[in-house]
mmCIF file of C-alpha atoms in Angstrom:
data_model
loop_
_atom_site.group_PDB
_atom_site.id
_atom_site.type_symbol
_atom_site.label_atom_id
_atom_site.label_comp_id
_atom_site.label_asym_id
_atom_site.label_seq_id
_atom_site.Cartn_x
_atom_site.Cartn_y
_atom_site.Cartn_z
ATOM 1 C CA UNK N 1 -3.026 -27.648 9.633
ATOM 2 C CA UNK N 2 0.028 -25.608 8.657
ATOM 3 C CA UNK N 3 1.293 -22.590 10.440
ATOM 4 C CA UNK N 4 -0.069 -19.224 9.337
ATOM 5 C CA UNK N 5 1.829 -16.994 6.966
ATOM 6 C CA UNK N 6 1.962 -13.193 6.985
ATOM 7 C CA UNK N 7 2.440 -11.336 3.719
ATOM 8 C CA UNK N 8 3.306 -7.642 3.607
ATOM 9 C CA UNK N 9 3.267 -5.216 0.681
ATOM 10 C CA UNK N 10 5.205 -1.971 1.087
ATOM 11 C CA UNK N 11 4.167 0.790 -1.316
ATOM 12 C CA UNK N 12 6.556 3.656 -2.028
ATOM 13 C CA UNK N 13 4.750 6.746 -3.321
ATOM 14 C CA UNK N 14 6.339 9.725 -5.041
ATOM 15 C CA UNK N 15 3.877 12.620 -5.403
ATOM 16 C CA UNK N 16 5.699 15.439 -7.231
ATOM 17 C CA UNK N 17 2.622 17.677 -7.524
ATOM 18 C CA UNK N 18 1.958 17.624 -3.777
ATOM 19 C CA UNK N 19 2.406 21.052 -2.183
ATOM 20 C CA UNK N 20 1.275 20.218 1.353
ATOM 21 C CA UNK N 21 0.655 17.361 3.744
ATOM 22 C CA UNK N 22 -3.033 17.740 2.897
ATOM 23 C CA UNK N 23 -2.287 17.021 -0.777
ATOM 24 C CA UNK N 24 -0.250 13.973 0.207
ATOM 25 C CA UNK N 25 -2.950 12.737 2.606
ATOM 26 C CA UNK N 26 -5.415 12.612 -0.316
ATOM 27 C CA UNK N 27 -3.338 9.893 -2.029
ATOM 28 C CA UNK N 28 -2.247 8.039 1.104
ATOM 29 C CA UNK N 29 -5.753 7.911 2.583
ATOM 30 C CA UNK N 30 -7.213 6.858 -0.767
ATOM 31 C CA UNK N 31 -4.784 3.946 -1.021
ATOM 32 C CA UNK N 32 -5.308 2.876 2.587
ATOM 33 C CA UNK N 33 -9.113 2.984 2.311
ATOM 34 C CA UNK N 34 -9.056 1.083 -0.985
ATOM 35 C CA UNK N 35 -6.812 -1.714 0.358
ATOM 36 C CA UNK N 36 -8.949 -2.087 3.475
ATOM 37 C CA UNK N 37 -12.312 -2.130 1.731
ATOM 38 C CA UNK N 38 -11.466 -4.170 -1.382
ATOM 39 C CA UNK N 39 -8.998 -6.674 0.079
ATOM 40 C CA UNK N 40 -9.581 -6.603 3.858
ATOM 41 C CA UNK N 41 -5.902 -5.892 4.501
ATOM 42 C CA UNK N 42 -4.422 -4.270 7.585
ATOM 43 C CA UNK N 43 -2.902 -0.988 6.402
ATOM 44 C CA UNK N 44 -0.728 1.769 7.897
ATOM 45 C CA UNK N 45 1.433 4.649 6.766
ATOM 46 C CA UNK N 46 4.845 3.573 8.043
ATOM 47 C CA UNK N 47 7.365 6.232 6.953
ATOM 48 C CA UNK N 48 7.874 9.640 5.352
ATOM 49 C CA UNK N 49 5.229 11.200 7.598
ATOM 50 C CA UNK N 50 6.762 14.669 7.463
ATOM 51 C CA UNK N 51 7.486 14.740 3.716
ATOM 52 C CA UNK N 52 4.954 16.327 1.362
ATOM 53 C CA UNK N 53 5.923 14.469 -1.789
ATOM 54 C CA UNK N 54 6.728 10.959 -0.505
ATOM 55 C CA UNK N 55 4.754 8.313 1.303
ATOM 56 C CA UNK N 56 5.279 4.748 2.450
ATOM 57 C CA UNK N 57 2.285 2.521 3.128
ATOM 58 C CA UNK N 58 2.343 -1.105 4.324
ATOM 59 C CA UNK N 59 -0.501 -3.575 3.841
ATOM 60 C CA UNK N 60 -0.530 -6.981 5.516
ATOM 61 C CA UNK N 61 -2.568 -10.160 5.452
ATOM 62 C CA UNK N 62 -2.533 -13.298 7.568
ATOM 63 C CA UNK N 63 -3.509 -16.509 5.806
ATOM 64 C CA UNK N 64 -3.407 -20.247 6.359
ATOM 65 C CA UNK N 65 -1.530 -20.791 3.100
ATOM 66 C CA UNK N 66 1.114 -18.883 1.216
ATOM 67 C CA UNK N 67 -0.665 -19.569 -2.074
ATOM 68 C CA UNK N 68 -3.803 -17.792 -0.861
ATOM 69 C CA UNK N 69 -1.797 -14.856 0.518
ATOM 70 C CA UNK N 70 0.179 -14.544 -2.740
ATOM 71 C CA UNK N 71 -3.013 -14.390 -4.784
ATOM 72 C CA UNK N 72 -4.539 -11.773 -2.506
ATOM 73 C CA UNK N 73 -1.414 -9.621 -2.480
ATOM 74 C CA UNK N 74 -1.027 -9.975 -6.273
ATOM 75 C CA UNK N 75 -4.548 -8.637 -6.777
ATOM 76 C CA UNK N 76 -4.001 -5.834 -4.250
ATOM 77 C CA UNK N 77 -0.750 -4.802 -5.942
ATOM 78 C CA UNK N 78 -2.308 -4.800 -9.429
ATOM 79 C CA UNK N 79 -5.312 -2.777 -8.255
ATOM 80 C CA UNK N 80 -3.094 -0.281 -6.424
ATOM 81 C CA UNK N 81 -0.880 0.129 -9.472
ATOM 82 C CA UNK N 82 -3.907 1.020 -11.613
ATOM 83 C CA UNK N 83 -5.269 3.340 -8.915
ATOM 84 C CA UNK N 84 -2.025 5.233 -8.251
ATOM 85 C CA UNK N 85 -0.522 5.215 -11.740
ATOM 86 C CA UNK N 86 2.801 7.021 -12.009
ATOM 87 C CA UNK N 87 2.940 8.084 -8.351
ATOM 88 C CA UNK N 88 3.611 4.468 -7.361
ATOM 89 C CA UNK N 89 7.412 4.485 -7.256
ATOM 90 C CA UNK N 90 7.833 0.881 -6.105
ATOM 91 C CA UNK N 91 6.398 -2.102 -4.265
ATOM 92 C CA UNK N 92 8.241 -4.546 -2.010
ATOM 93 C CA UNK N 93 6.844 -7.841 -0.759
ATOM 94 C CA UNK N 94 7.941 -9.505 2.480
ATOM 95 C CA UNK N 95 6.962 -12.804 4.105
ATOM 96 C CA UNK N 96 6.854 -13.843 7.752
ATOM 97 C CA UNK N 97 6.276 -17.436 8.752
#
């Protein structure tokens, strides 16, 4: 048995039409709920808490193989891109283990 691998996706959101933290929360909460329910990922807002028009969300998985984790994160990234559309400013992927 190999050692577990942790994959992390970091989503950068730019929400120009947001006029309040409540507006921003709509998008951030929607993304977090979607990643949890569809892909069983651990998800948290990790930065830009005080900004109305920016958000940073991280989603992580732990898997026994990197190939499985890559497939899961690929699907999560594709789904999130369709869901968020132009407000998704960028995605970064990081690996631990």
